[in-house]
Tab-separated table of C-alpha atoms in Angstrom:
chain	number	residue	atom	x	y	z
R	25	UNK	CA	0.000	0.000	0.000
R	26	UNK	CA	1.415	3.683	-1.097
R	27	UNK	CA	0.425	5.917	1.494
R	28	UNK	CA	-0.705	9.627	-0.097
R	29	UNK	CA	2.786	11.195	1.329
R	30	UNK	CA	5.290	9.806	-0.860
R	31	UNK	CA	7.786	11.155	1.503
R	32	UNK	CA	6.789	8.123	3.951
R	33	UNK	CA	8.443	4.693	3.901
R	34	UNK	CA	6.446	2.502	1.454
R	35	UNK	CA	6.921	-1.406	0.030
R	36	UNK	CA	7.010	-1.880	-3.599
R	37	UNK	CA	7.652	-4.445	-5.925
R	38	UNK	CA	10.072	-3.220	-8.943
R	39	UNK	CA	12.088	-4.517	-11.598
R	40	UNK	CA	15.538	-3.025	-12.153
R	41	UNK	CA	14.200	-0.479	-14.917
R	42	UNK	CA	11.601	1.112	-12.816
R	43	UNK	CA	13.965	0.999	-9.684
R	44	UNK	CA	16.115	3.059	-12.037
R	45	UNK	CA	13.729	5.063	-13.146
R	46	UNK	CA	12.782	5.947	-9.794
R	47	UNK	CA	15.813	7.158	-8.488
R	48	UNK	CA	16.553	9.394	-11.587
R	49	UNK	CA	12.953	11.014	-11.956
R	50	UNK	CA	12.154	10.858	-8.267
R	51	UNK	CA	15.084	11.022	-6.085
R	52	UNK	CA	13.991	8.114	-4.425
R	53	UNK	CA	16.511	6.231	-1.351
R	54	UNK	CA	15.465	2.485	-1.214
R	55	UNK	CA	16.620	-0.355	0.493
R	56	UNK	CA	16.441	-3.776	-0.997
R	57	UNK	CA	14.804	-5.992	1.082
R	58	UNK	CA	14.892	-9.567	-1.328
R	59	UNK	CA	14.368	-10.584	-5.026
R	60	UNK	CA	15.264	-12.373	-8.208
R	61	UNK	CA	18.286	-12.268	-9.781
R	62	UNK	CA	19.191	-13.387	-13.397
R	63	UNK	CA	23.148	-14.203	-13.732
R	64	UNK	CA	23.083	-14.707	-17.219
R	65	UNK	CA	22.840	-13.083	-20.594
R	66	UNK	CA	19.472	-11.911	-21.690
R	67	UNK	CA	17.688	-12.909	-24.893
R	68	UNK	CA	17.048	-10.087	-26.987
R	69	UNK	CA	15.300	-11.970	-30.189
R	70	UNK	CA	12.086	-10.500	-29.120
R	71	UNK	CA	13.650	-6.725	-30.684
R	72	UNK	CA	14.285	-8.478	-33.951
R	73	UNK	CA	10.432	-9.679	-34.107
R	74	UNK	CA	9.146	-7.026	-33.017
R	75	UNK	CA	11.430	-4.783	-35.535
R	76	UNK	CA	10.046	-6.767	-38.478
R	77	UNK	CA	6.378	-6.691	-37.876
R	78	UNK	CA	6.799	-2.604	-36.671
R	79	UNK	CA	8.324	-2.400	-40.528
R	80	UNK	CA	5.965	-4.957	-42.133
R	81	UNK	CA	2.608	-2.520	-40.833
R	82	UNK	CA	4.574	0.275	-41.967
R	83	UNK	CA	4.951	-1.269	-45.014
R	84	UNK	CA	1.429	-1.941	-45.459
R	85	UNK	CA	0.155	0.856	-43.882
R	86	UNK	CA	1.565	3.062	-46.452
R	87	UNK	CA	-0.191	1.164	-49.173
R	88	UNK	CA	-3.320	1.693	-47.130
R	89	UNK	CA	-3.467	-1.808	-47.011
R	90	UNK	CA	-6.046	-2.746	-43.807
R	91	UNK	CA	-4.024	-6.068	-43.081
R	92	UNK	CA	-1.830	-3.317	-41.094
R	93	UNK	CA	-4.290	-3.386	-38.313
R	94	UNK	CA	-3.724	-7.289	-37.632
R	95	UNK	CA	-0.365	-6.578	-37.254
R	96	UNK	CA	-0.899	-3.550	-34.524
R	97	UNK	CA	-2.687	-6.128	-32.704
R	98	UNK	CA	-0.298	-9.263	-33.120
R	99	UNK	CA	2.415	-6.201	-31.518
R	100	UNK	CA	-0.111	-5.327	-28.956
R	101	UNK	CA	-0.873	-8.980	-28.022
R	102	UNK	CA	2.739	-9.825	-27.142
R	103	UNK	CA	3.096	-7.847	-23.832
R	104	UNK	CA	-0.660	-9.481	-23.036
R	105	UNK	CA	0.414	-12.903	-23.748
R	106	UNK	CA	3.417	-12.696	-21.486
R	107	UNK	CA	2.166	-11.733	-18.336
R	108	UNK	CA	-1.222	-14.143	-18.721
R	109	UNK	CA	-3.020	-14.905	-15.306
R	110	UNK	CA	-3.599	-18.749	-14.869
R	111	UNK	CA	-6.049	-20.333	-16.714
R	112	UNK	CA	-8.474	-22.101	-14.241
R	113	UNK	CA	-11.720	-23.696	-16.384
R	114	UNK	CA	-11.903	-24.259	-20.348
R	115	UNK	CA	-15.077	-24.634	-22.264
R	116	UNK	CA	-15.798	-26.969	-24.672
R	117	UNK	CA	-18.473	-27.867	-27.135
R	118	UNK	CA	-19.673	-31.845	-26.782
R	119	UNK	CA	-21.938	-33.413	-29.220
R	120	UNK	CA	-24.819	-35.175	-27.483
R	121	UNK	CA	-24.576	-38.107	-28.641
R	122	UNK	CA	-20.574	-38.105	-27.343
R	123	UNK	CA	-21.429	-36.928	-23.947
R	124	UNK	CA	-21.653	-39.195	-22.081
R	125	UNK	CA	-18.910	-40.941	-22.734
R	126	UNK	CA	-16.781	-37.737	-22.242
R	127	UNK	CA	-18.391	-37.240	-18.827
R	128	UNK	CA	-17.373	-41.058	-18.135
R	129	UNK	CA	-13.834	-39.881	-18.697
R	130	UNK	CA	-14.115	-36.408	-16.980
R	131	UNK	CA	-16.640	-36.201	-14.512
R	132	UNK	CA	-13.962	-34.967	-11.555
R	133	UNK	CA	-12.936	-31.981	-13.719
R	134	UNK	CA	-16.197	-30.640	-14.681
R	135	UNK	CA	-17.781	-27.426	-13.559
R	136	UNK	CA	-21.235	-26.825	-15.221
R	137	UNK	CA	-22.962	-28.649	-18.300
R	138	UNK	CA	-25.387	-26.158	-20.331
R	139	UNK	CA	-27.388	-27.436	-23.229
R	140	UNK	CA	-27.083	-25.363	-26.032
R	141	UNK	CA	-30.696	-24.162	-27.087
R	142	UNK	CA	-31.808	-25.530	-30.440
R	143	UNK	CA	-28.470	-27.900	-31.007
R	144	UNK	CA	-27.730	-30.891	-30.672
R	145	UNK	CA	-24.647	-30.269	-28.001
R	146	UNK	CA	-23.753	-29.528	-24.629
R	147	UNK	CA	-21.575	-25.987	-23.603
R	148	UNK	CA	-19.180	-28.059	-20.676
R	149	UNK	CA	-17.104	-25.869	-18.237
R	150	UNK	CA	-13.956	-28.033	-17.008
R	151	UNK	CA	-11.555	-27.403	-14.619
R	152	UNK	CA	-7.791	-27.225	-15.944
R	153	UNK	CA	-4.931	-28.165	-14.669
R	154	UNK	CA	-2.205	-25.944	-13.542
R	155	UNK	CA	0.819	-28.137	-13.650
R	156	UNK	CA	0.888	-27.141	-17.438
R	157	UNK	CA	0.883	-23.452	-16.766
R	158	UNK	CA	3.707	-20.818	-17.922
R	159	UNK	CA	3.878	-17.193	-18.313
R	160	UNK	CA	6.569	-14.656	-18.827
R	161	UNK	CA	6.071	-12.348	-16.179
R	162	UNK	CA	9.555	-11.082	-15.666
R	163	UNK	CA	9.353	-10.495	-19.432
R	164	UNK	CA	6.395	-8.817	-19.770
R	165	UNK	CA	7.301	-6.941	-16.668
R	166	UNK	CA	10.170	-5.227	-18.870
R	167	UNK	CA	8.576	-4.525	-21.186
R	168	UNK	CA	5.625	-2.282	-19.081
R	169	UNK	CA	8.325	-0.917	-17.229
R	170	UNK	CA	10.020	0.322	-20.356
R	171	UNK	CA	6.926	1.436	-22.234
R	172	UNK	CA	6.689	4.191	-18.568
R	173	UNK	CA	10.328	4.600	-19.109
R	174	UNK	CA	9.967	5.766	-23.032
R	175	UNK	CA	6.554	7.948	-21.705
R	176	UNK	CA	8.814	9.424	-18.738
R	177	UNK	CA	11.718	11.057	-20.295
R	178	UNK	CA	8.987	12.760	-22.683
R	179	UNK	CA	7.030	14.270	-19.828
R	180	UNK	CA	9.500	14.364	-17.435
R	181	UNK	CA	11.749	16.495	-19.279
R	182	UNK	CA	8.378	18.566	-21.062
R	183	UNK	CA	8.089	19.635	-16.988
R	184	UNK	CA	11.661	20.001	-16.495
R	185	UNK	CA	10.877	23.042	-19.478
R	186	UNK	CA	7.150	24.349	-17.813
R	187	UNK	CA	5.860	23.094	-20.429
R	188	UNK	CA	1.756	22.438	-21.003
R	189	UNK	CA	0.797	18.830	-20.619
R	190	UNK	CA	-3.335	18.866	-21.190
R	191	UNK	CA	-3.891	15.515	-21.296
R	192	UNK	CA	-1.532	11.848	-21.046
R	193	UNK	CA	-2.419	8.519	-22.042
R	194	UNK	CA	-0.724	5.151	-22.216
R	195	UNK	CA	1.308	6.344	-24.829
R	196	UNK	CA	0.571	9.832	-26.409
R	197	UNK	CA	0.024	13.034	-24.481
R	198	UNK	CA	-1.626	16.649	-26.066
R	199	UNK	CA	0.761	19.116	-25.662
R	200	UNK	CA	1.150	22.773	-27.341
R	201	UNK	CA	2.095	22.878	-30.605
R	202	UNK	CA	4.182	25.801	-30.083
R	203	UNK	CA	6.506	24.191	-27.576
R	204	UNK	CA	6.887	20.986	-29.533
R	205	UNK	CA	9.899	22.171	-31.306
R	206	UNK	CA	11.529	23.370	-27.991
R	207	UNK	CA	10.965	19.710	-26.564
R	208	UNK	CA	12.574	17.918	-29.549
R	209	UNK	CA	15.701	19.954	-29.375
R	210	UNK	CA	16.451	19.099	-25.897
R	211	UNK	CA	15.348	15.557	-26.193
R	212	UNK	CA	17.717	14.979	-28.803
R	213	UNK	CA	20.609	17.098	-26.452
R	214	UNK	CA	19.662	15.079	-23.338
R	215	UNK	CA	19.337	11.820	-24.772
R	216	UNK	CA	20.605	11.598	-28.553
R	217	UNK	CA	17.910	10.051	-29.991
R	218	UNK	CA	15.152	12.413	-32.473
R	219	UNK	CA	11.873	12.730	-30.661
R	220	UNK	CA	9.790	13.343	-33.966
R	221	UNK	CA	9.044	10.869	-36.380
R	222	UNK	CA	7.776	7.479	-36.727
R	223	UNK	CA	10.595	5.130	-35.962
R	224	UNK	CA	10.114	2.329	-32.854
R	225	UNK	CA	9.778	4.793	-29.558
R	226	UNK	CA	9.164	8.170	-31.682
R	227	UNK	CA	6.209	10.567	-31.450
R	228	UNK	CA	4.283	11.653	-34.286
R	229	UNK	CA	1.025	14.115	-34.383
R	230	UNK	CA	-1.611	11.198	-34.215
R	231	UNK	CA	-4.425	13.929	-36.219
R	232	UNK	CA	-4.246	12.873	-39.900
R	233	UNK	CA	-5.263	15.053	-42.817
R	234	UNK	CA	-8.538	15.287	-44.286
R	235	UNK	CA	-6.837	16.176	-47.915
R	236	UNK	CA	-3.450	15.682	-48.799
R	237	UNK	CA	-2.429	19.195	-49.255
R	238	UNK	CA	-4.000	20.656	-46.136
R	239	UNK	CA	-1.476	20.835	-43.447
R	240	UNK	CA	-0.982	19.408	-40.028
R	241	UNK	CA	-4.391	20.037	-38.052
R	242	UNK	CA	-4.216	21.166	-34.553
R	243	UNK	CA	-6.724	21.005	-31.724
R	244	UNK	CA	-7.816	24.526	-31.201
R	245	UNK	CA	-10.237	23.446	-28.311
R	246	UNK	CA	-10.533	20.430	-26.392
R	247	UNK	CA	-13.103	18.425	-23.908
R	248	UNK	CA	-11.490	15.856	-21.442
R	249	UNK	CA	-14.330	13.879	-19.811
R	250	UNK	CA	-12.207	11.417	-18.157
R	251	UNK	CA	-9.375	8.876	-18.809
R	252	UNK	CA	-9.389	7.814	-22.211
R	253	UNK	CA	-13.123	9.811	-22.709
R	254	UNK	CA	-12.093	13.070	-24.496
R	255	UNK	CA	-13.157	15.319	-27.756
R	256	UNK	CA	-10.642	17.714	-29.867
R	257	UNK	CA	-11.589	20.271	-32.021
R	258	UNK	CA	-9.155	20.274	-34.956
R	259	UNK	CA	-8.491	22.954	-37.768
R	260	UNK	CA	-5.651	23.103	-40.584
R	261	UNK	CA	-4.995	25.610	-42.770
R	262	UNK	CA	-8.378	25.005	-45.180
């Protein structure tokens, strides 16, 4: 539990990133109390994957091609996949006229039989077993903890420079147009890498245009209901 005072003593559980992140963006002093330690190398093939589909829905999106969108998700998915809870029942569709020789073989696993209405089958709930369980967790945990670190150095250093942060989401934030410019400089001073464009861990304006020789719209007026519940009011130079 985090009390409101983050100036009081506090447990949390942290992987080395966020640790690190904590003591650069919020002066933190911590002392380890126990955890996991990995003594070998780490296997980065996930980057290469993850490079080629980030280029393949480029690729595709550029043609306008909607298979683009499967590949967003597929990307999306991994991170999901990694840090998956245990799966306790499965459900399964059984003929009638198989039943009962399934429930002959199953009957200490299963939950709940339902017929399904004008079929000829049974909806059967099952308890599974955990023994064949697996996750990634520690993988998945990097890669949440880098996704905040990426978001972080953005909006960390956007306050560093008083700058105007209206809004943040899980990855995209509405900020003034006229200090973008002023942010990408000393992004690229601080940390080496361009801020604008639409490379792995770049920003980009996520508006598109409404005709291709219209510029850039902005939002000149904006309604934030709540997280993730918001209008904008955009205008370019038609």
């Amino acid at each position: 539990n985090i009390p409101l005072c983050t100036n009081e003593c506090c447990e949390m559980y942290v992987n080395h990133v966020t640790l690190q992140d904590l003591i650069k963006y919020q002066n933190i002093e911590y002392e380890l109390i126990h955890g996991y330690y990995y003594n070998e190398n780490r296997d980065t093939r996930c980057q290469e994957v993850i490079q080629y589909l980030f280029d393949k829905r480029k690729e595709f999106k550029a043609q306008k091609n909607p298979v683009e969108q499967i590949f967003k998700l597929v990307m999306n998915s991994v991170y999901g996949k990694t840090i998956m809870k245990p799966i306790n029942t499965k459900t399964k569709i059984i003929n009638k006229s198989k039943f009962d020789k399934f429930e002959a073989k199953n009957y200490n696993h299963i939950v709940s039989v339902d017929e399904i209405q004008n079929g000829n089958a049974f909806q059967v709930k099952t308890i599974e077993s955990l023994i064949k369980d697996y996750n990634l967790a520690q993988f998945g945990s990097i890669i949440l903890s880098m996704s905040k670190r990426i978001m972080s150095e953005v909006f960390c250093l956007a306050e560093d420079l008083n700058h105007t942060i209206y809004y943040t989401d899980t990855d995209s934030g509405h900020f003034r147009e006229c200090e973008i410019n002023e942010l990408a400089v000393e992004f690229k001073n601080k940390y080496g890498r361009e801020l604008i464009g639409t490379e792995l861990g770049q920003f980009h304006c996520d508006f598109e245009n409404i005709e291709n020789d219209a510029s850039m719209p902005v939002s000149i007026k904006s309604l934030f209901l709540e997280k993730k519940s918001y209008i904008d009011m955009l205008q370019d130079d038609k």
